[in-house]
């Protein structure tokens, strides 16, 4: 092992290789609770594509596993180190290379933080939509690896929808350019899209060309409180049927509201048991009409209270409360974060199953949902240090996955498979499709060194 | 060969196999001028996925090439028969299986005609955007195989953006389900997107799940005449800089206008040398504002005449004139239709190169362009039966491809590679990327029977 680190140091300019045990172990895992991890042999922090290629080629020759890492904000263990692997951290490849207002595209290195890119785009009246909750910290490279989503994807799509092209280092150590720099194109296989969401198993992304949108019109916020989940579910169904596509449609259940209240005393639970938060951003008067329609949908479903927020502070406070849910729950215990997605009309049914599974398994489950696109985040809160509760939590986690599949859904809407959803993926995909995965991985990574043992079994 | 057709007939229900030489040869090629083709050994017209799988499995065992075919409206030879191949025509698999307004999706068989699907969606106040010029005849299966575009994709994207999931038969004869039925999802590799645009080389698509949009607001049309291409190019640049994303932005050059005038006497050339046609579809007053902005952009660039058409008949007439260009040119000679795409700001420069190449090669080239997304359709008109003119046309065709690549563009924006762009693709993609294509094809089609010799060399 000492020999390998010495060789890596020789391959790269000084200062790129971290071998100190304490620092190495800070790169051992992402933010997924309950996923296994090892300690990397070394962490390398390349600054150039050629350095990434040199590291991968070296590792391919030695059969050393390579784990790519952005900010480590992942929630499925996809960036967890494998014992004695080489972690490639993209923290130092964090430059925005180009923002082109006329072509409406940005060319960035993988280590650029999502919010930093969005801020840079805003200066040109441009907008990069994908907005995962991790946007203040997570990197574009990590977003690309997991095909990250967020709140506005109900209207604007996910990371893959914005990746025009990319540069990557395959498991052969070769640098390839995939996709394009034009608005349109269909030359050969869609290999850029194939790498998006491949979670570091097919290649290490070293540069991304992203499609941008023009800055959008200001959003109008609509909030509604409901006495129970079925009533809130009807409100969501009404919105879908109205034809309005909101730019956000979020559901927060009573367990989430309570957790935030207990911490911040915001009085959220006084309003009702379930909170729906919607935003509309059609330009001009059309946006106001959309917001009125959404409010009417909430009222018609039987909202106990609903309002179109004209006060952006009030609206921001409620959206901020939603962002406080995760830290509020973490005060109570360890949070196992789910990410199933079901056909959107089945959100109420899935929420009922979540309540049933919580009851039957004796697990505390609080639910956030991107209700507009069927992507639910039930969060299983397990008291820290309670092994039996953890076992029940894990069992409930898998039952949720099975239930989502039974409803025609998928095991992961936006977090990726990583380690936590491997069993579920094996149920969701047929053996023939899993074989295609293995075959394609072998083409891009013949030595099997790129994030081995993640997503699917070799 | 008699034995193979007899075996195919035994495999399938009666009436599925066409062996009559006259009928077979009507399936020999698509609408690409100047692409080679052979005569198929047999044409099969399956009605069920299982029949497709049986045919492919049989052909894989015998090493018989299989060419999938929709309506045969392709423009790059992708559906051209290989001598003694089996053509699988999807004409009989033409059912719309489901339109789900709540989930905003449609499930269709590959033989459904694009316009028929759009009409069926309209009954539910839904909209399937991709609108290739062939929409009245071309099928969803063919649209998926070529990742077809159209006029509205400048704002709404291309076929791949609407494919959520699909069922396909791989070259192994296995039936696989790829993608999903949910709005969001990132479970495993994006294999549905990989099959879109793969031109029948990776699998035969037997069912498609398509994302739909709600019916859109009425469009406003803006037309502008310009004295020359640079002036029109400035108008397009102004529109891009204004932040308005039109739902159509089409350029028609003087050669196109003249050809239509000579046929239909519409007086198009009286207005000026270059026609720009734009549409805007933001809802309500915002749509009118967009149209006003576009008109102001045209005027500021120096349009000789511009108008916001409030008369939908007038607007339709001008868009109809655009659709007459291709048949008008076909009256003059054989049309070699190009499909290069360049960064949109380089459209004026590419148009200048087109004029230069036409002059230098002595070839008549008329240009249509989806100016808003940089996708140009220079059409090389060659007198029928003139071998030397045809040779000059072919030479000009390749020079256009090379020029698009030199500008950072791509050899095909929306027609696909087929046979006509194989040389160009070999220049556009690096040897390493072409090797990935070959490796991936081998995974899905180990016997190499699916549309062999198309897109890239084995």
GROMACS .gro file of C-alpha atoms in nm, chain B:
model
  458
  459UNK     CA    1  -3.323  -1.803  -4.908
  460UNK     CA    2  -3.646  -1.988  -4.979
  461UNK     CA    3  -3.578  -2.192  -4.669
  462UNK     CA    4  -3.541  -1.879  -4.450
  463UNK     CA    5  -3.868  -1.728  -4.568
  464UNK     CA    6  -4.045  -2.060  -4.511
  465UNK     CA    7  -3.904  -2.072  -4.159
  466UNK     CA    8  -4.014  -1.714  -4.089
  467UNK     CA    9  -4.363  -1.800  -4.212
  468UNK     CA   10  -4.369  -2.102  -3.980
  469UNK     CA   11  -4.261  -1.886  -3.684
  470UNK     CA   12  -4.543  -1.632  -3.727
  471UNK     CA   13  -4.921  -1.632  -3.768
  472UNK     CA   14  -5.038  -1.638  -4.131
  473UNK     CA   15  -5.011  -1.322  -4.338
  474UNK     CA   16  -4.720  -1.166  -4.154
  475UNK     CA   17  -4.445  -1.238  -4.407
  476UNK     CA   18  -4.424  -1.063  -4.743
  477UNK     CA   19  -4.217  -1.250  -4.998
  478UNK     CA   20  -4.362  -1.122  -5.326
  479UNK     CA   21  -4.069  -0.951  -5.506
  480UNK     CA   22  -4.267  -0.642  -5.609
  481UNK     CA   23  -4.401  -0.578  -5.260
  482UNK     CA   24  -4.067  -0.654  -5.098
  483UNK     CA   25  -3.889  -0.396  -5.309
  484UNK     CA   26  -4.131  -0.125  -5.194
  485UNK     CA   27  -3.965  -0.165  -4.853
  486UNK     CA   28  -3.613  -0.131  -4.993
  487UNK     CA   29  -3.535   0.228  -4.900
  488UNK     CA   30  -3.636   0.543  -4.719
  489UNK     CA   31  -3.650   0.894  -4.869
  490UNK     CA   32  -3.278   0.971  -4.861
  491UNK     CA   33  -3.160   1.059  -5.209
  492UNK     CA   34  -2.835   0.896  -5.308
  493UNK     CA   35  -2.803   0.632  -5.037
  494UNK     CA   36  -2.742   0.271  -5.142
  495UNK     CA   37  -2.990  -0.007  -5.068
  496UNK     CA   38  -3.056  -0.371  -5.140
  497UNK     CA   39  -3.366  -0.584  -5.172
  498UNK     CA   40  -3.487  -0.760  -4.858
  499UNK     CA   41  -3.519  -1.135  -4.850
  500UNK     CA   42  -3.850  -1.090  -4.671
  501UNK     CA   43  -4.058  -0.822  -4.504
  502UNK     CA   44  -4.234  -0.917  -4.183
  503UNK     CA   45  -4.522  -0.720  -4.035
  504UNK     CA   46  -4.555  -0.830  -3.673
  505UNK     CA   47  -4.854  -0.743  -3.456
  506UNK     CA   48  -4.713  -0.846  -3.118
  507UNK     CA   49  -4.385  -0.799  -2.935
  508UNK     CA   50  -4.347  -1.176  -2.909
  509UNK     CA   51  -4.352  -1.198  -3.289
  510UNK     CA   52  -4.076  -0.938  -3.313
  511UNK     CA   53  -3.872  -1.133  -3.058
  512UNK     CA   54  -3.921  -1.458  -3.248
  513UNK     CA   55  -3.805  -1.300  -3.575
  514UNK     CA   56  -3.499  -1.140  -3.418
  515UNK     CA   57  -3.402  -1.458  -3.232
  516UNK     CA   58  -3.431  -1.655  -3.556
  517UNK     CA   59  -3.224  -1.401  -3.749
  518UNK     CA   60  -2.961  -1.391  -3.473
  519UNK     CA   61  -2.926  -1.767  -3.500
  520UNK     CA   62  -2.886  -1.754  -3.877
  521UNK     CA   63  -2.681  -1.435  -3.893
  522UNK     CA   64  -2.946  -1.263  -4.104
  523UNK     CA   65  -2.944  -0.880  -4.096
  524UNK     CA   66  -3.258  -0.719  -3.952
  525UNK     CA   67  -3.367  -0.370  -4.058
  526UNK     CA   68  -3.649  -0.203  -3.863
  527UNK     CA   69  -3.879   0.029  -4.054
  528UNK     CA   70  -4.151   0.276  -3.964
  529UNK     CA   71  -4.306   0.479  -4.244
  530UNK     CA   72  -3.984   0.503  -4.444
  531UNK     CA   73  -3.976   0.883  -4.436
  532UNK     CA   74  -3.616   0.893  -4.310
  533UNK     CA   75  -3.367   1.118  -4.489
  534UNK     CA   76  -3.036   0.948  -4.418
  535UNK     CA   77  -3.085   0.590  -4.538
  536UNK     CA   78  -3.113   0.446  -4.187
  537UNK     CA   79  -3.406   0.227  -4.286
  538UNK     CA   80  -3.258   0.120  -4.619
  539UNK     CA   81  -3.264  -0.254  -4.673
  540UNK     CA   82  -2.942  -0.451  -4.683
  541UNK     CA   83  -2.937  -0.710  -4.961
  542UNK     CA   84  -3.113  -1.027  -4.839
  543UNK     CA   85  -3.197  -0.882  -4.498
  544UNK     CA   86  -3.525  -0.919  -4.313
  545UNK     CA   87  -3.714  -0.590  -4.292
  546UNK     CA   88  -3.937  -0.564  -3.985
  547UNK     CA   89  -4.214  -0.319  -4.070
  548UNK     CA   90  -4.405  -0.182  -3.772
  549UNK     CA   91  -4.700  -0.063  -3.983
  550UNK     CA   92  -4.935  -0.312  -3.816
  551UNK     CA   93  -4.830  -0.229  -3.460
  552UNK     CA   94  -5.011   0.102  -3.469
  553UNK     CA   95  -5.224   0.117  -3.157
  554UNK     CA   96  -5.232   0.393  -2.899
  555UNK     CA   97  -5.251   0.177  -2.588
  556UNK     CA   98  -5.318   0.446  -2.330
  557UNK     CA   99  -5.340   0.820  -2.288
  558UNK     CA  100  -5.333   0.913  -1.922
  559UNK     CA  101  -5.424   1.278  -1.860
  560UNK     CA  102  -5.342   1.262  -1.486
  561UNK     CA  103  -4.998   1.114  -1.535
  562UNK     CA  104  -4.955   1.314  -1.856
  563UNK     CA  105  -4.822   1.023  -2.053
  564UNK     CA  106  -4.910   0.807  -2.350
  565UNK     CA  107  -4.820   0.445  -2.413
  566UNK     CA  108  -4.806   0.364  -2.782
  567UNK     CA  109  -4.696   0.098  -3.025
  568UNK     CA  110  -4.414   0.203  -3.259
  569UNK     CA  111  -4.629   0.216  -3.574
  570UNK     CA  112  -4.852   0.501  -3.449
  571UNK     CA  113  -4.829   0.799  -3.685
  572UNK     CA  114  -4.699   1.115  -3.514
  573UNK     CA  115  -4.995   1.333  -3.619
  574UNK     CA  116  -5.244   1.065  -3.513
  575UNK     CA  117  -5.095   1.064  -3.164
  576UNK     CA  118  -5.105   1.443  -3.153
  577UNK     CA  119  -5.471   1.442  -3.255
  578UNK     CA  120  -5.555   1.181  -2.992
  579UNK     CA  121  -5.372   1.382  -2.724
  580UNK     CA  122  -5.555   1.700  -2.824
  581UNK     CA  123  -5.885   1.535  -2.731
  582UNK     CA  124  -5.755   1.524  -2.373
  583UNK     CA  125  -5.617   1.881  -2.384
  584UNK     CA  126  -5.270   1.729  -2.402
  585UNK     CA  127  -4.986   1.787  -2.642
  586UNK     CA  128  -4.702   1.573  -2.775
  587UNK     CA  129  -4.454   1.840  -2.898
  588UNK     CA  130  -4.202   1.675  -3.137
  589UNK     CA  131  -4.319   1.785  -3.482
  590UNK     CA  132  -4.089   1.666  -3.760
  591UNK     CA  133  -4.188   1.780  -4.109
  592UNK     CA  134  -4.285   1.417  -4.171
  593UNK     CA  135  -4.542   1.422  -3.887
  594UNK     CA  136  -4.841   1.345  -4.113
  595UNK     CA  137  -4.677   1.014  -4.213
  596UNK     CA  138  -4.384   0.926  -3.991
  597UNK     CA  139  -4.426   0.691  -3.697
  598UNK     CA  140  -4.330   0.725  -3.333
  599UNK     CA  141  -4.101   0.423  -3.369
  600UNK     CA  142  -3.912   0.593  -3.651
  601UNK     CA  143  -3.910   0.923  -3.458
  602UNK     CA  144  -3.758   0.738  -3.161
  603UNK     CA  145  -3.501   0.560  -3.378
  604UNK     CA  146  -3.375   0.889  -3.523
  605UNK     CA  147  -3.444   1.113  -3.221
  606UNK     CA  148  -3.655   1.328  -3.451
  607UNK     CA  149  -3.686   1.700  -3.395
  608UNK     CA  150  -3.898   1.958  -3.573
  609UNK     CA  151  -3.998   2.320  -3.561
  610UNK     CA  152  -4.102   2.360  -3.198
  611UNK     CA  153  -3.797   2.188  -3.048
  612UNK     CA  154  -3.618   2.523  -3.023
  613UNK     CA  155  -3.839   2.570  -2.716
  614UNK     CA  156  -3.970   2.221  -2.637
  615UNK     CA  157  -3.692   1.976  -2.712
  616UNK     CA  158  -3.670   1.668  -2.930
  617UNK     CA  159  -3.808   1.315  -2.921
  618UNK     CA  160  -3.562   1.191  -2.656
  619UNK     CA  161  -3.689   1.458  -2.417
  620UNK     CA  162  -4.032   1.294  -2.428
  621UNK     CA  163  -3.939   0.925  -2.399
  622UNK     CA  164  -3.990   0.810  -2.041
  623UNK     CA  165  -3.960   0.442  -2.108
  624UNK     CA  166  -3.976   0.181  -2.375
  625UNK     CA  167  -3.997  -0.186  -2.448
  626UNK     CA  168  -3.751  -0.322  -2.699
  627UNK     CA  169  -3.622  -0.645  -2.845
  628UNK     CA  170  -3.243  -0.657  -2.830
  629UNK     CA  171  -3.027  -0.832  -3.086
  630UNK     CA  172  -3.033  -1.134  -2.855
  631UNK     CA  173  -3.407  -1.163  -2.918
  632UNK     CA  174  -3.475  -1.069  -2.556
  633UNK     CA  175  -3.763  -0.840  -2.462
  634UNK     CA  176  -3.650  -0.567  -2.219
  635UNK     CA  177  -3.832  -0.283  -2.047
  636UNK     CA  178  -3.617   0.027  -2.008
  637UNK     CA  179  -3.681   0.358  -1.838
  638UNK     CA  180  -3.990   0.415  -1.630
  639UNK     CA  181  -4.354   0.523  -1.605
  640UNK     CA  182  -4.293   0.784  -1.335
  641UNK     CA  183  -4.224   1.154  -1.391
  642UNK     CA  184  -3.883   1.121  -1.229
  643UNK     CA  185  -3.636   0.843  -1.166
  644UNK     CA  186  -3.267   0.758  -1.178
  645UNK     CA  187  -3.253   0.384  -1.118
  646UNK     CA  188  -2.959   0.240  -1.309
  647UNK     CA  189  -2.822   0.343  -1.645
  648UNK     CA  190  -3.030   0.556  -1.884
  649UNK     CA  191  -3.082   0.276  -2.134
  650UNK     CA  192  -3.411   0.410  -2.271
  651UNK     CA  193  -3.230   0.728  -2.375
  652UNK     CA  194  -2.948   0.517  -2.520
  653UNK     CA  195  -3.191   0.339  -2.753
  654UNK     CA  196  -3.344   0.668  -2.867
  655UNK     CA  197  -3.147   0.777  -3.172
  656UNK     CA  198  -2.970   0.443  -3.207
  657UNK     CA  199  -3.131   0.395  -3.550
  658UNK     CA  200  -3.223   0.030  -3.510
  659UNK     CA  201  -2.867  -0.079  -3.431
  660UNK     CA  202  -2.921  -0.168  -3.063
  661UNK     CA  203  -3.276  -0.293  -3.045
  662UNK     CA  204  -3.620  -0.286  -3.206
  663UNK     CA  205  -3.856  -0.062  -3.012
  664UNK     CA  206  -4.191  -0.235  -2.961
  665UNK     CA  207  -4.364   0.006  -2.720
  666UNK     CA  208  -4.297   0.363  -2.609
  667UNK     CA  209  -4.407   0.554  -2.300
  668UNK     CA  210  -4.412   0.924  -2.385
  669UNK     CA  211  -4.428   1.225  -2.158
  670UNK     CA  212  -4.697   1.474  -2.262
  671UNK     CA  213  -4.756   1.843  -2.199
  672UNK     CA  214  -5.079   2.026  -2.147
  673UNK     CA  215  -5.229   2.191  -2.452
  674UNK     CA  216  -5.050   2.519  -2.504
  675UNK     CA  217  -5.175   2.871  -2.546
  676UNK     CA  218  -5.244   2.991  -2.903
  677UNK     CA  219  -4.931   3.094  -3.091
  678UNK     CA  220  -4.858   3.443  -3.218
  679UNK     CA  221  -4.675   3.463  -3.548
  680UNK     CA  222  -4.415   3.719  -3.649
  681UNK     CA  223  -4.279   3.739  -4.002
  682UNK     CA  224  -3.992   3.941  -4.135
  683UNK     CA  225  -3.826   3.991  -4.472
  684UNK     CA  226  -3.459   4.074  -4.500
  685UNK     CA  227  -3.240   4.187  -4.787
  686UNK     CA  228  -2.964   3.939  -4.718
  687UNK     CA  229  -2.850   3.658  -4.491
  688UNK     CA  230  -2.626   3.867  -4.260
  689UNK     CA  231  -2.920   4.098  -4.182
  690UNK     CA  232  -3.145   3.803  -4.105
  691UNK     CA  233  -2.867   3.655  -3.896
  692UNK     CA  234  -2.853   3.975  -3.690
  693UNK     CA  235  -3.228   3.948  -3.633
  694UNK     CA  236  -3.187   3.594  -3.498
  695UNK     CA  237  -2.905   3.711  -3.271
  696UNK     CA  238  -3.127   3.992  -3.144
  697UNK     CA  239  -3.403   3.745  -3.057
  698UNK     CA  240  -3.157   3.525  -2.865
  699UNK     CA  241  -3.022   3.827  -2.678
  700UNK     CA  242  -3.374   3.946  -2.593
  701UNK     CA  243  -3.431   3.641  -2.375
  702UNK     CA  244  -3.746   3.540  -2.560
  703UNK     CA  245  -3.750   3.171  -2.649
  704UNK     CA  246  -3.982   3.149  -2.948
  705UNK     CA  247  -4.174   2.828  -3.014
  706UNK     CA  248  -4.050   2.845  -3.374
  707UNK     CA  249  -3.778   3.046  -3.546
  708UNK     CA  250  -3.738   2.942  -3.906
  709UNK     CA  251  -3.528   3.087  -4.185
  710UNK     CA  252  -3.613   3.048  -4.554
  711UNK     CA  253  -3.363   3.170  -4.810
  712UNK     CA  254  -3.423   3.323  -5.152
  713UNK     CA  255  -3.364   2.999  -5.341
  714UNK     CA  256  -3.641   2.834  -5.142
  715UNK     CA  257  -3.874   3.131  -5.189
  716UNK     CA  258  -3.810   3.136  -5.562
  717UNK     CA  259  -3.875   2.765  -5.602
  718UNK     CA  260  -4.212   2.798  -5.428
  719UNK     CA  261  -4.300   3.109  -5.629
  720UNK     CA  262  -4.217   2.942  -5.959
  721UNK     CA  263  -4.456   2.665  -5.866
  722UNK     CA  264  -4.733   2.838  -5.671
  723UNK     CA  265  -4.699   3.205  -5.771
  724UNK     CA  266  -4.735   3.320  -5.412
  725UNK     CA  267  -4.523   3.630  -5.466
  726UNK     CA  268  -4.293   3.540  -5.181
  727UNK     CA  269  -3.981   3.682  -5.342
  728UNK     CA  270  -4.142   4.022  -5.378
  729UNK     CA  271  -4.098   4.075  -5.004
  730UNK     CA  272  -3.725   4.026  -4.992
  731UNK     CA  273  -3.445   3.777  -5.011
  732UNK     CA  274  -3.473   3.602  -4.675
  733UNK     CA  275  -3.783   3.522  -4.474
  734UNK     CA  276  -3.783   3.468  -4.099
  735UNK     CA  277  -4.087   3.304  -3.941
  736UNK     CA  278  -4.126   3.311  -3.565
  737UNK     CA  279  -4.391   3.193  -3.326
  738UNK     CA  280  -4.440   3.275  -2.959
  739UNK     CA  281  -4.666   3.086  -2.725
  740UNK     CA  282  -4.629   3.225  -2.373
  741UNK     CA  283  -4.974   3.230  -2.217
  742UNK     CA  284  -5.194   3.539  -2.223
  743UNK     CA  285  -5.053   3.888  -2.255
  744UNK     CA  286  -4.700   3.755  -2.213
  745UNK     CA  287  -4.733   3.583  -2.551
  746UNK     CA  288  -4.827   3.911  -2.716
  747UNK     CA  289  -4.535   4.082  -2.546
  748UNK     CA  290  -4.301   3.811  -2.671
  749UNK     CA  291  -4.429   3.857  -3.025
  750UNK     CA  292  -4.383   4.234  -2.999
  751UNK     CA  293  -4.030   4.183  -2.877
  752UNK     CA  294  -3.948   3.948  -3.165
  753UNK     CA  295  -4.088   4.196  -3.413
  754UNK     CA  296  -3.879   4.473  -3.257
  755UNK     CA  297  -3.572   4.247  -3.289
  756UNK     CA  298  -3.646   4.198  -3.659
  757UNK     CA  299  -3.692   4.572  -3.713
  758UNK     CA  300  -3.378   4.665  -3.520
  759UNK     CA  301  -3.173   4.428  -3.735
  760UNK     CA  302  -3.294   4.610  -4.046
  761UNK     CA  303  -3.585   4.405  -4.174
  762UNK     CA  304  -3.717   4.539  -4.503
  763UNK     CA  305  -4.063   4.449  -4.376
  764UNK     CA  306  -4.195   4.285  -4.063
  765UNK     CA  307  -4.535   4.220  -3.913
  766UNK     CA  308  -4.705   4.051  -3.627
  767UNK     CA  309  -4.966   3.846  -3.793
  768UNK     CA  310  -5.297   3.882  -3.618
  769UNK     CA  311  -5.465   3.699  -3.900
  770UNK     CA  312  -5.403   3.332  -3.843
  771UNK     CA  313  -5.480   3.259  -4.210
  772UNK     CA  314  -5.198   3.489  -4.321
  773UNK     CA  315  -4.961   3.328  -4.070
  774UNK     CA  316  -5.061   2.981  -4.176
  775UNK     CA  317  -5.005   3.072  -4.540
  776UNK     CA  318  -4.646   3.170  -4.472
  777UNK     CA  319  -4.578   2.859  -4.266
  778UNK     CA  320  -4.747   2.655  -4.538
  779UNK     CA  321  -4.513   2.816  -4.792
  780UNK     CA  322  -4.222   2.687  -4.586
  781UNK     CA  323  -4.365   2.336  -4.602
  782UNK     CA  324  -4.388   2.367  -4.982
  783UNK     CA  325  -4.015   2.424  -5.017
  784UNK     CA  326  -3.914   2.059  -5.032
  785UNK     CA  327  -4.169   1.952  -5.295
  786UNK     CA  328  -4.098   2.273  -5.488
  787UNK     CA  329  -3.729   2.188  -5.502
  788UNK     CA  330  -3.806   1.829  -5.599
  789UNK     CA  331  -3.978   1.964  -5.910
  790UNK     CA  332  -3.642   2.111  -6.013
  791UNK     CA  333  -3.424   1.809  -5.944
  792UNK     CA  334  -3.307   1.544  -5.701
  793UNK     CA  335  -3.276   1.693  -5.351
  794UNK     CA  336  -2.985   1.594  -5.127
  795UNK     CA  337  -3.108   1.712  -4.789
  796UNK     CA  338  -2.848   1.823  -4.535
  797UNK     CA  339  -2.906   1.839  -4.160
  798UNK     CA  340  -2.599   1.992  -3.997
  799UNK     CA  341  -2.626   2.179  -3.668
  800UNK     CA  342  -2.389   2.450  -3.547
  801UNK     CA  343  -2.377   2.668  -3.236
  802UNK     CA  344  -2.669   2.903  -3.297
  803UNK     CA  345  -2.461   3.218  -3.303
  804UNK     CA  346  -2.268   3.072  -3.597
  805UNK     CA  347  -2.575   3.029  -3.821
  806UNK     CA  348  -2.489   3.338  -4.032
  807UNK     CA  349  -2.130   3.218  -4.071
  808UNK     CA  350  -2.248   2.870  -4.175
  809UNK     CA  351  -2.493   3.024  -4.423
  810UNK     CA  352  -2.204   3.219  -4.577
  811UNK     CA  353  -2.005   2.895  -4.606
  812UNK     CA  354  -2.304   2.731  -4.775
  813UNK     CA  355  -2.314   3.007  -5.036
  814UNK     CA  356  -1.939   2.976  -5.090
  815UNK     CA  357  -1.950   2.598  -5.128
  816UNK     CA  358  -2.245   2.624  -5.370
  817UNK     CA  359  -2.046   2.870  -5.580
  818UNK     CA  360  -1.718   2.681  -5.571
  819UNK     CA  361  -1.875   2.343  -5.646
  820UNK     CA  362  -2.126   2.470  -5.899
  821UNK     CA  363  -2.418   2.323  -5.705
  822UNK     CA  364  -2.759   2.479  -5.652
  823UNK     CA  365  -2.815   2.494  -5.274
  824UNK     CA  366  -3.135   2.625  -5.115
  825UNK     CA  367  -3.141   2.667  -4.738
  826UNK     CA  368  -3.405   2.621  -4.476
  827UNK     CA  369  -3.291   2.654  -4.118
  828UNK     CA  370  -3.430   2.602  -3.772
  829UNK     CA  371  -3.239   2.923  -3.702
  830UNK     CA  372  -3.322   2.930  -3.331
  831UNK     CA  373  -3.131   2.614  -3.254
  832UNK     CA  374  -2.863   2.625  -3.522
  833UNK     CA  375  -3.000   2.332  -3.723
  834UNK     CA  376  -2.963   2.400  -4.096
  835UNK     CA  377  -3.111   2.213  -4.387
  836UNK     CA  378  -2.917   2.318  -4.695
  837UNK     CA  379  -3.079   2.133  -4.983
  838UNK     CA  380  -2.859   2.048  -5.276
  839UNK     CA  381  -3.065   2.034  -5.594
  840UNK     CA  382  -2.914   1.817  -5.865
  841UNK     CA  383  -3.062   1.781  -6.215
  842UNK     CA  384  -3.197   1.427  -6.250
  843UNK     CA  385  -2.987   1.194  -6.463
  844UNK     CA  386  -2.680   1.420  -6.462
  845UNK     CA  387  -2.403   1.202  -6.319
  846UNK     CA  388  -2.145   1.480  -6.310
  847UNK     CA  389  -2.381   1.716  -6.129
  848UNK     CA  390  -2.456   1.437  -5.883
  849UNK     CA  391  -2.083   1.392  -5.817
  850UNK     CA  392  -2.048   1.766  -5.754
  851UNK     CA  393  -2.354   1.749  -5.526
  852UNK     CA  394  -2.202   1.465  -5.324
  853UNK     CA  395  -1.874   1.653  -5.294
  854UNK     CA  396  -2.057   1.967  -5.175
  855UNK     CA  397  -2.257   1.755  -4.928
  856UNK     CA  398  -1.936   1.633  -4.763
  857UNK     CA  399  -1.782   1.980  -4.765
  858UNK     CA  400  -2.086   2.109  -4.576
  859UNK     CA  401  -2.044   1.833  -4.318
  860UNK     CA  402  -1.677   1.915  -4.275
  861UNK     CA  403  -1.754   2.284  -4.241
  862UNK     CA  404  -2.015   2.220  -3.970
  863UNK     CA  405  -1.765   2.012  -3.774
  864UNK     CA  406  -1.503   2.285  -3.816
  865UNK     CA  407  -1.747   2.533  -3.656
  866UNK     CA  408  -1.792   2.307  -3.354
  867UNK     CA  409  -2.115   2.166  -3.488
  868UNK     CA  410  -2.252   1.822  -3.554
  869UNK     CA  411  -2.318   1.623  -3.871
  870UNK     CA  412  -2.683   1.563  -3.786
  871UNK     CA  413  -2.927   1.775  -3.590
  872UNK     CA  414  -3.237   1.559  -3.625
  873UNK     CA  415  -3.226   1.322  -3.922
  874UNK     CA  416  -2.977   1.071  -3.788
  875UNK     CA  417  -2.656   0.928  -3.930
  876UNK     CA  418  -2.795   0.639  -4.134
  877UNK     CA  419  -2.572   0.585  -4.434
  878UNK     CA  420  -2.527   0.942  -4.554
  879UNK     CA  421  -2.345   1.074  -4.246
  880UNK     CA  422  -2.121   0.781  -4.164
  881UNK     CA  423  -1.809   0.947  -4.296
  882UNK     CA  424  -1.894   1.266  -4.108
  883UNK     CA  425  -1.958   1.080  -3.784
  884UNK     CA  426  -1.616   0.922  -3.817
  885UNK     CA  427  -1.472   1.274  -3.823
  886UNK     CA  428  -1.696   1.414  -3.549
  887UNK     CA  429  -1.628   1.143  -3.291
  888UNK     CA  430  -1.287   1.036  -3.171
  889UNK     CA  431  -1.165   0.680  -3.233
  890UNK     CA  432  -1.207   0.608  -2.860
  891UNK     CA  433  -1.571   0.717  -2.868
  892UNK     CA  434  -1.637   0.513  -3.183
  893UNK     CA  435  -1.487   0.214  -3.003
  894UNK     CA  436  -1.735   0.268  -2.719
  895UNK     CA  437  -2.013   0.259  -2.980
  896UNK     CA  438  -1.883  -0.073  -3.111
  897UNK     CA  439  -1.848  -0.218  -2.763
  898UNK     CA  440  -2.198  -0.114  -2.660
  899UNK     CA  441  -2.346  -0.249  -2.982
  900UNK     CA  442  -2.181  -0.582  -2.911
  901UNK     CA  443  -2.349  -0.597  -2.569
  902UNK     CA  444  -2.697  -0.545  -2.709
  903UNK     CA  445  -2.642  -0.718  -3.043
  904UNK     CA  446  -2.365  -0.977  -3.008
  905UNK     CA  447  -2.441  -1.136  -3.346
  906UNK     CA  448  -2.420  -0.797  -3.519
  907UNK     CA  449  -2.750  -0.845  -3.702
  908UNK     CA  450  -2.930  -0.519  -3.616
  909UNK     CA  451  -2.902  -0.274  -3.906
  910UNK     CA  452  -2.536  -0.364  -3.964
  911UNK     CA  453  -2.321  -0.121  -4.160
  912UNK     CA  454  -2.528   0.178  -4.055
  913UNK     CA  455  -2.417   0.474  -3.836
  914UNK     CA  456  -2.060   0.346  -3.787
  915UNK     CA  457  -1.842   0.074  -3.938
  916UNK     CA  458  -1.829  -0.248  -3.729
   0.00000   0.00000   0.00000
